[in-house]
Short mmCIF file of N, CA and C and ligand atoms in Angstrom, two decimals:
data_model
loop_
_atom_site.label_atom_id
_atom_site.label_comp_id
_atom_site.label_asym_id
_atom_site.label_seq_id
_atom_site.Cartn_x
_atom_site.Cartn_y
_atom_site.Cartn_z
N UNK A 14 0.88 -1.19 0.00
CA UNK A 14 0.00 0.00 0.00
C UNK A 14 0.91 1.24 0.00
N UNK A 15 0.78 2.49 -0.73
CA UNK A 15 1.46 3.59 -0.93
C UNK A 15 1.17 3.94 0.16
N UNK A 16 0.49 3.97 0.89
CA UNK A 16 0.69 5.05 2.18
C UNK A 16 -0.46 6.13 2.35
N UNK A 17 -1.79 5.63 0.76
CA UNK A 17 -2.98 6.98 1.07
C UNK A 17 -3.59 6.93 2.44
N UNK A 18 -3.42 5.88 2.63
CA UNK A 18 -4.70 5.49 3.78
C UNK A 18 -4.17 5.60 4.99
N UNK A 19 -4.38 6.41 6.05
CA UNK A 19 -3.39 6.37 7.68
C UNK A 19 -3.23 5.49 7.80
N UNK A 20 -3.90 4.15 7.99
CA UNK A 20 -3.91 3.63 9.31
C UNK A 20 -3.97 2.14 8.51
N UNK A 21 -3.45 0.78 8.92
CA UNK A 21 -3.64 -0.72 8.32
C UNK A 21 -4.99 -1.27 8.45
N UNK A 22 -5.24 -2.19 7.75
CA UNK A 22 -6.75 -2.60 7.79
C UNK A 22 -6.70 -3.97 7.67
N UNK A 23 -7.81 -5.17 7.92
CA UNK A 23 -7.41 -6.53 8.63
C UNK A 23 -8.31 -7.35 7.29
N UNK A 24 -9.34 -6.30 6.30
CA UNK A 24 -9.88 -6.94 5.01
C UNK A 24 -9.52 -8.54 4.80
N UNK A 25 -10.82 -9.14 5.06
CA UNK A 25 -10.61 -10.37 5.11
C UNK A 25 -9.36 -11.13 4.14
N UNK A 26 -8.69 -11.86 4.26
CA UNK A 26 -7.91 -12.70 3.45
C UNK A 26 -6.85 -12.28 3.09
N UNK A 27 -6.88 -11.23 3.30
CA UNK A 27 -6.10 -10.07 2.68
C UNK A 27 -5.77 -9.17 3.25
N UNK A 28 -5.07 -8.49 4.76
CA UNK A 28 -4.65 -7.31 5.36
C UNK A 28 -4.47 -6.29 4.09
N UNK A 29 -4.05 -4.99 5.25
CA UNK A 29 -3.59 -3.94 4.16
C UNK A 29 -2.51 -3.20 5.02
N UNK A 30 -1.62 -3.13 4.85
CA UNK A 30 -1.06 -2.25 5.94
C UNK A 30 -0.32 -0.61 5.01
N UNK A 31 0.11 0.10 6.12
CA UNK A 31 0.58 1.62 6.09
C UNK A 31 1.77 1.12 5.47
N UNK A 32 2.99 1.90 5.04
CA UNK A 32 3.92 1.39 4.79
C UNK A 32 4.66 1.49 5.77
N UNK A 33 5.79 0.96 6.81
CA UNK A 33 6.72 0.73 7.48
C UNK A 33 5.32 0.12 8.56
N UNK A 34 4.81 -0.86 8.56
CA UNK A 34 4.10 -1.10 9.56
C UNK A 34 4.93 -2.72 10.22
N UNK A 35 4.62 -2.20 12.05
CA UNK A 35 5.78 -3.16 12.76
C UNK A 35 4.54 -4.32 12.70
N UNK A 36 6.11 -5.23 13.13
CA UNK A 36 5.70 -7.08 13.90
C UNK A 36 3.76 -6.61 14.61
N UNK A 37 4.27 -6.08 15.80
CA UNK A 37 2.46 -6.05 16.63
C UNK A 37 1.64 -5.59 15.64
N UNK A 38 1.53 -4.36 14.15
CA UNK A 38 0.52 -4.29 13.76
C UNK A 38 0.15 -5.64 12.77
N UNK A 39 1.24 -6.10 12.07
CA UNK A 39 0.72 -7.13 11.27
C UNK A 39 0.42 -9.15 12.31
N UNK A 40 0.62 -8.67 13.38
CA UNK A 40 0.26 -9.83 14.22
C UNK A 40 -1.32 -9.23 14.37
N UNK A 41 -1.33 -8.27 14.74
CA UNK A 41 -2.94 -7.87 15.20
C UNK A 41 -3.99 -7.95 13.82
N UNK A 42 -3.86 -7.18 12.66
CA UNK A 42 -4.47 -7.56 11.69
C UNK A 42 -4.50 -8.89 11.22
N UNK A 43 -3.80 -9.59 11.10
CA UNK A 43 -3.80 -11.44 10.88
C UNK A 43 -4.71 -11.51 12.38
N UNK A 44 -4.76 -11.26 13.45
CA UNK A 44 -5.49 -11.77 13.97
C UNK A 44 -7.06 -11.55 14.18
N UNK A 45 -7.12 -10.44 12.95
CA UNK A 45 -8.65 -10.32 13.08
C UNK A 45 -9.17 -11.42 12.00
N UNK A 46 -8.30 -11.56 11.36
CA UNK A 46 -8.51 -13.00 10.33
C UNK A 46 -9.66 -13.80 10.96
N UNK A 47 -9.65 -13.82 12.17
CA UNK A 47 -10.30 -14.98 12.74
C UNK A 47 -11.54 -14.03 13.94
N UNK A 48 -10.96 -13.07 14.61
CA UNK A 48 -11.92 -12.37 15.28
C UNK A 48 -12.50 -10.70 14.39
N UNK A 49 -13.40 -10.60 13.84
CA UNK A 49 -13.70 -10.07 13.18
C UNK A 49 -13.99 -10.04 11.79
N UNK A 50 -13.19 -10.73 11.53
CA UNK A 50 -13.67 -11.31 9.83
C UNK A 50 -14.31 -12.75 9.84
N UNK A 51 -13.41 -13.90 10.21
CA UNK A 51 -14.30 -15.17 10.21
C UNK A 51 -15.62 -14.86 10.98
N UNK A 52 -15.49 -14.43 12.13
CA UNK A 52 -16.87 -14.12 13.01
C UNK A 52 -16.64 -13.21 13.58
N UNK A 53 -17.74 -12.23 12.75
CA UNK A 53 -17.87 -10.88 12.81
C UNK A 53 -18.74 -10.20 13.97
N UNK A 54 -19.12 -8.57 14.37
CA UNK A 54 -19.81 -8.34 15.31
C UNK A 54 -21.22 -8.26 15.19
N UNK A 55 -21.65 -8.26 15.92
CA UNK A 55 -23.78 -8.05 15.59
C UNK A 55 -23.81 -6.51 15.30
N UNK A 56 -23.30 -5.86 16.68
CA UNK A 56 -23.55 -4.31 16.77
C UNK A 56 -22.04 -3.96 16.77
N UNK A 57 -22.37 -2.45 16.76
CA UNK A 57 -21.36 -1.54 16.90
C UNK A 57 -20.38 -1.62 18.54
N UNK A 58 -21.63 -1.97 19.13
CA UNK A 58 -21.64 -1.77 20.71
C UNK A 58 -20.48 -3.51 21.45
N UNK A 59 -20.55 -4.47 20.02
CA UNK A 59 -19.62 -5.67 20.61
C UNK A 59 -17.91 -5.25 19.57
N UNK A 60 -17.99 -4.03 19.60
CA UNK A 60 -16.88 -3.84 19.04
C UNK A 60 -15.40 -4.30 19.40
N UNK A 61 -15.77 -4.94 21.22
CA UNK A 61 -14.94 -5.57 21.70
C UNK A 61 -14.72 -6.84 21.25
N UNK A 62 -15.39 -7.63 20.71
CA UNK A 62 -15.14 -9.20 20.06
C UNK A 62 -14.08 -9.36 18.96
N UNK A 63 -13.97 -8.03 17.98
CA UNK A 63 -12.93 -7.49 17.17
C UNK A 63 -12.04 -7.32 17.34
N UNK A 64 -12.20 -5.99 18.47
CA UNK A 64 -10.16 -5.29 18.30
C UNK A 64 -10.10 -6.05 20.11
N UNK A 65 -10.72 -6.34 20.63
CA UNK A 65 -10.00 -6.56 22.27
C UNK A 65 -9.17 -8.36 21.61
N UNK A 66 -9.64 -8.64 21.22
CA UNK A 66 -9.26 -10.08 20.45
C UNK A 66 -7.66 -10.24 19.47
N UNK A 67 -8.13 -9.01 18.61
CA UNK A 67 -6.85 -8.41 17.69
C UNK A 67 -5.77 -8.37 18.90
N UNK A 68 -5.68 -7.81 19.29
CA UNK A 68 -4.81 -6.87 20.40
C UNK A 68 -4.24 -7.83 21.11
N UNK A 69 -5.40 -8.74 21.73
CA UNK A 69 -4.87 -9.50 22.69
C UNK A 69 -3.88 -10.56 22.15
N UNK A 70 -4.05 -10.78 20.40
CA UNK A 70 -3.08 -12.21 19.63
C UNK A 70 -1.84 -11.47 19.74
N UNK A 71 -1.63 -10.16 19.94
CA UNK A 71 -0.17 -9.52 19.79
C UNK A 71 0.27 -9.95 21.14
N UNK A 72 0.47 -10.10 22.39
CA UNK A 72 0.27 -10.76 23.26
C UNK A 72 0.85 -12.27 23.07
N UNK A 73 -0.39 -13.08 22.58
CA UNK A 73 -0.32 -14.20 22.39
C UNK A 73 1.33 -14.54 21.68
N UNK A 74 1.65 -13.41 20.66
CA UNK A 74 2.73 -13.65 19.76
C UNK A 74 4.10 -13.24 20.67
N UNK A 75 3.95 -12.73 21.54
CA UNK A 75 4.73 -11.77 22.39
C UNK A 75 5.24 -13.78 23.63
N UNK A 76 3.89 -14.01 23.74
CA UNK A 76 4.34 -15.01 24.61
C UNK A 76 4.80 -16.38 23.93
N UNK A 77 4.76 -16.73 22.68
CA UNK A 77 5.52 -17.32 21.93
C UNK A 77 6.85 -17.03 21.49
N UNK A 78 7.22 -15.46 21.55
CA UNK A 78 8.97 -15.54 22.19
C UNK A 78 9.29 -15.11 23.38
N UNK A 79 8.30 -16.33 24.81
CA UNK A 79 8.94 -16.27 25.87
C UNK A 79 8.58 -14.66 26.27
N UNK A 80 7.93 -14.01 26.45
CA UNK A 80 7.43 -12.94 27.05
C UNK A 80 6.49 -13.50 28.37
N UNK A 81 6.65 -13.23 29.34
CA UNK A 81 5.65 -13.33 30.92
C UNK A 81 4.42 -12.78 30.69
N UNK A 82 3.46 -13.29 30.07
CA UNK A 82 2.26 -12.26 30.22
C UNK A 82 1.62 -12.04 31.60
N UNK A 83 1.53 -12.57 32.47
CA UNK A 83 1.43 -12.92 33.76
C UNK A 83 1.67 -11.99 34.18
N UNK A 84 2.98 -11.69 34.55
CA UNK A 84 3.92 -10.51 35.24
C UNK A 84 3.80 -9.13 34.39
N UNK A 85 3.25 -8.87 32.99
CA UNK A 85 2.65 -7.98 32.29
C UNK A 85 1.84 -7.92 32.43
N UNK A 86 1.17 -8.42 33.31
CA UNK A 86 -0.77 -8.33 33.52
C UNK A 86 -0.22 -7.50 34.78
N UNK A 87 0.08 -8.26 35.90
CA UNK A 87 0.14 -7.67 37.23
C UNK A 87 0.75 -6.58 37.36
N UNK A 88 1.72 -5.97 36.29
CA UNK A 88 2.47 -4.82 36.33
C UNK A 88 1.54 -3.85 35.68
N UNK A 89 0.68 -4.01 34.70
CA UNK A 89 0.00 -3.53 34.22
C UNK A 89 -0.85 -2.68 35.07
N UNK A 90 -1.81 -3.79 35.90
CA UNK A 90 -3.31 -3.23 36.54
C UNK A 90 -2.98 -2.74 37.63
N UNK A 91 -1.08 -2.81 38.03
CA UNK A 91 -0.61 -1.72 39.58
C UNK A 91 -1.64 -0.66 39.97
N UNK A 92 -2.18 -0.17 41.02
CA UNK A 92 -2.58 1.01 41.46
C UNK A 92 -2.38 2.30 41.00
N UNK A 93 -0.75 2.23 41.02
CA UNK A 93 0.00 3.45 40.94
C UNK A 93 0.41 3.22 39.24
N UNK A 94 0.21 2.19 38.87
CA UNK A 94 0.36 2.54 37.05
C UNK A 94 -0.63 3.05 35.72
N UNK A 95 -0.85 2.86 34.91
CA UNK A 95 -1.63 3.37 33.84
C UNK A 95 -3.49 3.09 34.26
N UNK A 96 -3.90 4.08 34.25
CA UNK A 96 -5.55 3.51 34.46
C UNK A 96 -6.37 3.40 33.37
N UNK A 97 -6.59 2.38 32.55
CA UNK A 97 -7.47 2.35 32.14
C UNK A 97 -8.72 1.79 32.53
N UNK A 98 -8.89 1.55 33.16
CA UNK A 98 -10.41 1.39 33.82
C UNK A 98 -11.71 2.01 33.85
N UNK A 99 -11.45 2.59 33.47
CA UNK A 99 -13.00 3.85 33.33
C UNK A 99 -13.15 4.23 31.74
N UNK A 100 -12.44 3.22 30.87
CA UNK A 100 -12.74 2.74 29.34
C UNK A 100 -13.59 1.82 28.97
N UNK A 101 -14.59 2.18 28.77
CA UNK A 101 -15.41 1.12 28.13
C UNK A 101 -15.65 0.50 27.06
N UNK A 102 -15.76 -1.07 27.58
CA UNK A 102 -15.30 -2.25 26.49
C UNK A 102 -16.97 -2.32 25.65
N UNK A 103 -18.21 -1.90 26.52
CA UNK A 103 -18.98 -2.87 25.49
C UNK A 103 -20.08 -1.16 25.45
N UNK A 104 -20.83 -0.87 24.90
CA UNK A 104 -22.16 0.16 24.09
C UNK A 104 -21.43 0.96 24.37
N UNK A 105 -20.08 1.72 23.89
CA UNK A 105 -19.27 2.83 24.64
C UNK A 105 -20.01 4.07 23.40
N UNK A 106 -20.92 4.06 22.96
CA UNK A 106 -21.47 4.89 22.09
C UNK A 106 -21.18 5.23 21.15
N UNK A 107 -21.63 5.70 19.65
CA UNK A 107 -21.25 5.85 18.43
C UNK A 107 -20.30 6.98 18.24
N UNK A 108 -19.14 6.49 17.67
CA UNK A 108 -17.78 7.68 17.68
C UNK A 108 -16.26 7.17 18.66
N UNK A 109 -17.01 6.54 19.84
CA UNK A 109 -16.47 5.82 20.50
C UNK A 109 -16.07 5.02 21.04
N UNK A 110 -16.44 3.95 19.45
CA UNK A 110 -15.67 2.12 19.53
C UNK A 110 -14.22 2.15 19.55
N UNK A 111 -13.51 3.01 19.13
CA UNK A 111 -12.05 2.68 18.85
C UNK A 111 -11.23 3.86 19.27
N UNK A 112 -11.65 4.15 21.18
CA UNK A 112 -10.42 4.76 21.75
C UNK A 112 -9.52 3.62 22.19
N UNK A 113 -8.35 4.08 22.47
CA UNK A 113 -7.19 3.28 22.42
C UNK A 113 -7.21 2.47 23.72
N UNK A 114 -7.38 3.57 24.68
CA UNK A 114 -7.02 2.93 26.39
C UNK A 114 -8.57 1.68 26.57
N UNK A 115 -9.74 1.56 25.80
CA UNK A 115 -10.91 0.84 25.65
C UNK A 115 -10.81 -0.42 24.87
N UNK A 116 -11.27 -0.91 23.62
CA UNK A 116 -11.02 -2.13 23.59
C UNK A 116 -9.31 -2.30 23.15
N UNK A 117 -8.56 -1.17 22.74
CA UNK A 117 -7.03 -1.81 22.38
C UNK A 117 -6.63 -2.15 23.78
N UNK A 118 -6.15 -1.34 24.33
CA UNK A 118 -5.50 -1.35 25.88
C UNK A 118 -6.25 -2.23 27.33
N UNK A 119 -7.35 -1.93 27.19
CA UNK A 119 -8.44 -2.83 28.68
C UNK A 119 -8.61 -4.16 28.08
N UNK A 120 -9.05 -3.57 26.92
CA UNK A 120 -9.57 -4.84 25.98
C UNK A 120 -8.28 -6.19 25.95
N UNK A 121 -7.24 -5.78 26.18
CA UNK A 121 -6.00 -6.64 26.28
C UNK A 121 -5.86 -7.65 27.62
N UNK A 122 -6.06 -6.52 28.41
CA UNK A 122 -6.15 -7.23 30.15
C UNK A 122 -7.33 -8.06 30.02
N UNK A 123 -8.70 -7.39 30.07
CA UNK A 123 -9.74 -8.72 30.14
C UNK A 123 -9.16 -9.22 29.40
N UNK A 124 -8.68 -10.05 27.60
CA UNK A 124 -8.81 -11.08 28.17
C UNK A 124 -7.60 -12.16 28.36
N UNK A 125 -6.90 -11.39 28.87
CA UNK A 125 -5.78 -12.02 29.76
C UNK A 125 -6.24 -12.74 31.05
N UNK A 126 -7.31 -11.69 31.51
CA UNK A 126 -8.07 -12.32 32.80
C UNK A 126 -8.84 -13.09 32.52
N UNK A 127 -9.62 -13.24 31.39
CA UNK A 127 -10.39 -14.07 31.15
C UNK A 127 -10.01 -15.77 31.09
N UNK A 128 -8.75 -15.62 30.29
CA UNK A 128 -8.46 -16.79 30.06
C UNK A 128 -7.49 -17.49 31.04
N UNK A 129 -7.43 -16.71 32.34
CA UNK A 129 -6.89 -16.92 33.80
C UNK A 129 -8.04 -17.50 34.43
N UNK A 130 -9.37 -17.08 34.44
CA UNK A 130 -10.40 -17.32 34.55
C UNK A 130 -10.96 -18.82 34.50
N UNK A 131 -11.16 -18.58 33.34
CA UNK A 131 -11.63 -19.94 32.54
C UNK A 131 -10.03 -21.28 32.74
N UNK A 132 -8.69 -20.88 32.66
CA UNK A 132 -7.59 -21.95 32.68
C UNK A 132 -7.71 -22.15 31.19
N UNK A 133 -5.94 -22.29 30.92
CA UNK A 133 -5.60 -22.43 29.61
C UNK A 133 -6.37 -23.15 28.84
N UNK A 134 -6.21 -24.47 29.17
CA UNK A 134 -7.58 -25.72 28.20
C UNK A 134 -8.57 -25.36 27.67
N UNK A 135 -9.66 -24.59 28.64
CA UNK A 135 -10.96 -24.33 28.40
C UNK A 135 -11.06 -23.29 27.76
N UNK A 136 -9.91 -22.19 28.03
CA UNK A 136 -10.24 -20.78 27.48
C UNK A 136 -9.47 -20.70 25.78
N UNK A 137 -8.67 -21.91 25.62
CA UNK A 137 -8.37 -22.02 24.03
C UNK A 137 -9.34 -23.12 23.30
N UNK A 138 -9.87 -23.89 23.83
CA UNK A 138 -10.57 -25.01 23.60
C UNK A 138 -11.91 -24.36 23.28
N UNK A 139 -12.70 -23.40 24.11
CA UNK A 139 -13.99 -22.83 23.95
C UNK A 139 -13.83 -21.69 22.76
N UNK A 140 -12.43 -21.12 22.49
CA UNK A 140 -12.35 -20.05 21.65
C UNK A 140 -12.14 -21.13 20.09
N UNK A 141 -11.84 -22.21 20.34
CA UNK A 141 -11.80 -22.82 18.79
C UNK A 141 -13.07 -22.96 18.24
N UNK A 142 -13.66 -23.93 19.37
CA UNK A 142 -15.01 -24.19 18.96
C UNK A 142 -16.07 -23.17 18.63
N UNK A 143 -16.19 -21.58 19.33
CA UNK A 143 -16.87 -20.66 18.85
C UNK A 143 -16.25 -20.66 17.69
N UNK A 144 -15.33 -20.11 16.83
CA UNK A 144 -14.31 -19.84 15.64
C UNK A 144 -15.09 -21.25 14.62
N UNK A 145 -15.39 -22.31 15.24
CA UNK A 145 -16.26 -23.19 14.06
C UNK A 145 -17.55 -22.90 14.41
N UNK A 146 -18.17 -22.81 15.36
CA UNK A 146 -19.83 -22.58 15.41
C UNK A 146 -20.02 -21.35 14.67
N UNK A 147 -19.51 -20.19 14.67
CA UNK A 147 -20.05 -19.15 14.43
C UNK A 147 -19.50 -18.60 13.12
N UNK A 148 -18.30 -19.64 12.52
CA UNK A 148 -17.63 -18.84 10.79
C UNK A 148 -18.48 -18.46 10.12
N UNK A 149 -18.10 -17.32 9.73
CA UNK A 149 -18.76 -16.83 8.50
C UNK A 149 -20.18 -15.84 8.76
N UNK A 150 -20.55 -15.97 10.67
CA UNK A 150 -21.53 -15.59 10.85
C UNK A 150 -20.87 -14.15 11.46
N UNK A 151 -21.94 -13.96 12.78
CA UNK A 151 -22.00 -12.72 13.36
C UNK A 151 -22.21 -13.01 15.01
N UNK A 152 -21.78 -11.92 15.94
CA UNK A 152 -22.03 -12.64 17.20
C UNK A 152 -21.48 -11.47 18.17
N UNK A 153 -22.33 -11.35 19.29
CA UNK A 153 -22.59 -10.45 20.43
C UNK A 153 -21.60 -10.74 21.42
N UNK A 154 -21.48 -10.02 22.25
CA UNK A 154 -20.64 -9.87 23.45
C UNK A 154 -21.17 -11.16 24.64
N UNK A 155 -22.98 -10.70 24.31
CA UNK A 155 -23.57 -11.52 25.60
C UNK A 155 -23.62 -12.93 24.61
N UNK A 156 -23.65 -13.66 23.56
CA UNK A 156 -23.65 -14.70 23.24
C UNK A 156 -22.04 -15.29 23.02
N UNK A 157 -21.09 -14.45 23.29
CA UNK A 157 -19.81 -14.83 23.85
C UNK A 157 -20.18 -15.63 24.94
N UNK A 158 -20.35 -14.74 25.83
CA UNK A 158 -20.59 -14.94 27.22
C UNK A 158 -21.60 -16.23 27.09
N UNK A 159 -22.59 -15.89 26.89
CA UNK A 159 -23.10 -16.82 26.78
C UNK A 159 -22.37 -19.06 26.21
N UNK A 160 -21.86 -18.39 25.24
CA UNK A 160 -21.02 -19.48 24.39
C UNK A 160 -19.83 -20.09 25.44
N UNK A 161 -19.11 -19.48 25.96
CA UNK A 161 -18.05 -19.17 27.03
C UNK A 161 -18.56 -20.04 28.03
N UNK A 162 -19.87 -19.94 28.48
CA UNK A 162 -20.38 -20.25 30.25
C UNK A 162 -20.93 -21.68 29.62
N UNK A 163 -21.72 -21.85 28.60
CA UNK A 163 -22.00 -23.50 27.96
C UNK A 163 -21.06 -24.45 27.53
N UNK A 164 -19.84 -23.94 27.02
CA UNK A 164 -18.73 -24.88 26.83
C UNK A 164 -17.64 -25.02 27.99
N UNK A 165 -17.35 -24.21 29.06
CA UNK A 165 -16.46 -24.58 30.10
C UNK A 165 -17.26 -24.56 31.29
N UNK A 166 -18.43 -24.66 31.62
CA UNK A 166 -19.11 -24.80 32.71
C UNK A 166 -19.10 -23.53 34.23
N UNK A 167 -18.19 -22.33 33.16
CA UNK A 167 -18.23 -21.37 34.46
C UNK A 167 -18.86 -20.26 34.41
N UNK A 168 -19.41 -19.93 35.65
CA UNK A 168 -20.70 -18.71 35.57
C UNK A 168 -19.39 -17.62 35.65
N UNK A 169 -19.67 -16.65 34.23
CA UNK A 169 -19.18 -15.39 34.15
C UNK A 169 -19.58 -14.33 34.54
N UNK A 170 -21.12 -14.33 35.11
CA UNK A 170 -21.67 -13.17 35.22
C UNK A 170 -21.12 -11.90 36.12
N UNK A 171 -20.44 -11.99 37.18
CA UNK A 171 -19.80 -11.18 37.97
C UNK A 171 -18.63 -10.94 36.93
N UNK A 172 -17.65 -11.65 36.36
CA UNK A 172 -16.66 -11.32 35.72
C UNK A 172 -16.94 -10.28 34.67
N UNK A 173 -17.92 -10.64 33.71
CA UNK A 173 -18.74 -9.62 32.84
C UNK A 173 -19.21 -8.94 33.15
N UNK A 174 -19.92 -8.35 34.36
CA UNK A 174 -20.18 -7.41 34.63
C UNK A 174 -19.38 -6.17 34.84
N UNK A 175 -18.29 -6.82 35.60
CA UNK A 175 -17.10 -6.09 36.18
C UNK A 175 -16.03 -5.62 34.94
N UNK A 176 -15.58 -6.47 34.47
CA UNK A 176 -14.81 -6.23 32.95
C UNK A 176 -15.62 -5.66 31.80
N UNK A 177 -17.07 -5.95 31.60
CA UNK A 177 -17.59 -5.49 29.92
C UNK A 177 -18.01 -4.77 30.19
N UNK A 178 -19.62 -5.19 31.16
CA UNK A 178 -20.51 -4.01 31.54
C UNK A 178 -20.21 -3.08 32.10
N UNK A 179 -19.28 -2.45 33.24
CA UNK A 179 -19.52 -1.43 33.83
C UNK A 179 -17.74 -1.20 33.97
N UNK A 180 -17.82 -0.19 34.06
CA UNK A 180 -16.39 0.66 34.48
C UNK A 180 -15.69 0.88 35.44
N UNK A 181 -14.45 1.31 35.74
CA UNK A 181 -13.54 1.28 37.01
C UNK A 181 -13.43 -0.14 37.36
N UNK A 182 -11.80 0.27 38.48
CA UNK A 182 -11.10 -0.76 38.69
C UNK A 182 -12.11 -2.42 39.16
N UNK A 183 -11.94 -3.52 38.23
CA UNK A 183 -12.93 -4.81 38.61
C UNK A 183 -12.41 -5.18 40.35
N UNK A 184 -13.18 -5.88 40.84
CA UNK A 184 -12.89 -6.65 42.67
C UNK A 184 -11.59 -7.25 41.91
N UNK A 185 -10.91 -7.55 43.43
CA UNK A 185 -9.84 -8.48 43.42
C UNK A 185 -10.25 -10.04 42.56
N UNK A 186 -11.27 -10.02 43.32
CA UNK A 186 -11.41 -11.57 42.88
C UNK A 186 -11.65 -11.81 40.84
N UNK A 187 -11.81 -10.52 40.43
CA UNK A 187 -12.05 -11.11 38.84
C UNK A 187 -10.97 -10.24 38.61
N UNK A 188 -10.27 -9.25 39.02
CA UNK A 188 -8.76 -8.70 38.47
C UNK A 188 -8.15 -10.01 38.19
N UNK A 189 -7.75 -10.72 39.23
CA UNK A 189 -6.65 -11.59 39.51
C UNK A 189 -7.31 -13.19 39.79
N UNK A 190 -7.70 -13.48 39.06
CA UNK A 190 -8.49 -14.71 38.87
C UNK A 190 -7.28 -16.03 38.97
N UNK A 191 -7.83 -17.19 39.14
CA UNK A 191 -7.18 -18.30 38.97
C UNK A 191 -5.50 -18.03 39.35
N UNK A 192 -4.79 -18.33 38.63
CA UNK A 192 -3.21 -18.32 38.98
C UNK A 192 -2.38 -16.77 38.83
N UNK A 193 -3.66 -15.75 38.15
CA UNK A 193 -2.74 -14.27 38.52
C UNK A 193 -2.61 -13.71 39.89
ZN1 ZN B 4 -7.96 -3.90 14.91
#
């Protein structure tokens, strides 16, 4: 791409990127390959199923050369470090699906926590099987959730509330779930 367009784009099958674009942007666009293009959003308002997903495979790629995500989570959600917490992941209103510190940045931690939550097995095992139930279709935040709580047997509702629905710092107990 010459460079008309600011910003890279994840166009199914086919990315597009800026020219000099790094490792994390073309890990994140390949990873909408699968969150956002194979199975896309209902509303505007699950804009988190897209980019908190994108974001989070840069991550994923980060811990395939041996990066701690663990110890990047807990350094992360410090007191005294960066707040994003009062960014909202899910109906953050029209204009305001794609601030940075919201689904790029929070959107990263949930679901780091999430899948602390749920334990490695279940939380890659339930994300394959949505990725075949739902290709090619479309799909909500609450039928995540929903999809999520029928294939690993755990009630999310406090976790979702605290992480999607509502804002500021989540309880201890769904910050730091399972082994964080
Ligand atoms: Zn994206």
């Amino acid at each position: 791409m010459n460079g008309e367009v600011p910003f890279s784009l994840e166009t199914f099958t086919r990315p597009i990127y800026t020219e000099g674009a790094d490792v994390p942007t073309i890990v994140h666009e390949n990873g909408h390959q699968w969150w956002g293009e194979n199975v896309s959003i209902k509303r505007w308002r699950d804009i988190c199923l897209t980019e908190c997903f994108a974001s989070y495979s840069v991550w994923l790629w980060d811990e395939s050369r041996r990066a701690d995500l663990d110890d990047r989570y807990r350094s992360g959600v410090d007191p005294d470090g960066e707040d994003f917490f009062n960014a909202p992941l899910y109906d953050m209103g029209p204009g305001n699906e794609f601030e940075f510190e919201g689904v790029y940045l929070k959107g990263t931690y949930f679901l780091h926590a999430l899948r602390a939550k749920l334990g490695d097995d279940a939380f890659f095992s339930a994300m394959r099987q949505i990725q075949r139930e739902y290709a090619g279709g479309n799909m909500s935040m609450l039928e995540l959730r929903e999809g999520l709580e029928a294939k690993t047997g755990t009630d999310l509702t406090s976790f979702w509330q605290e992480w999607v629905l509502d804002t500021g710092r989540p309880s201890d107990a769904n910050l730091f779930p399972g082994d964080l």
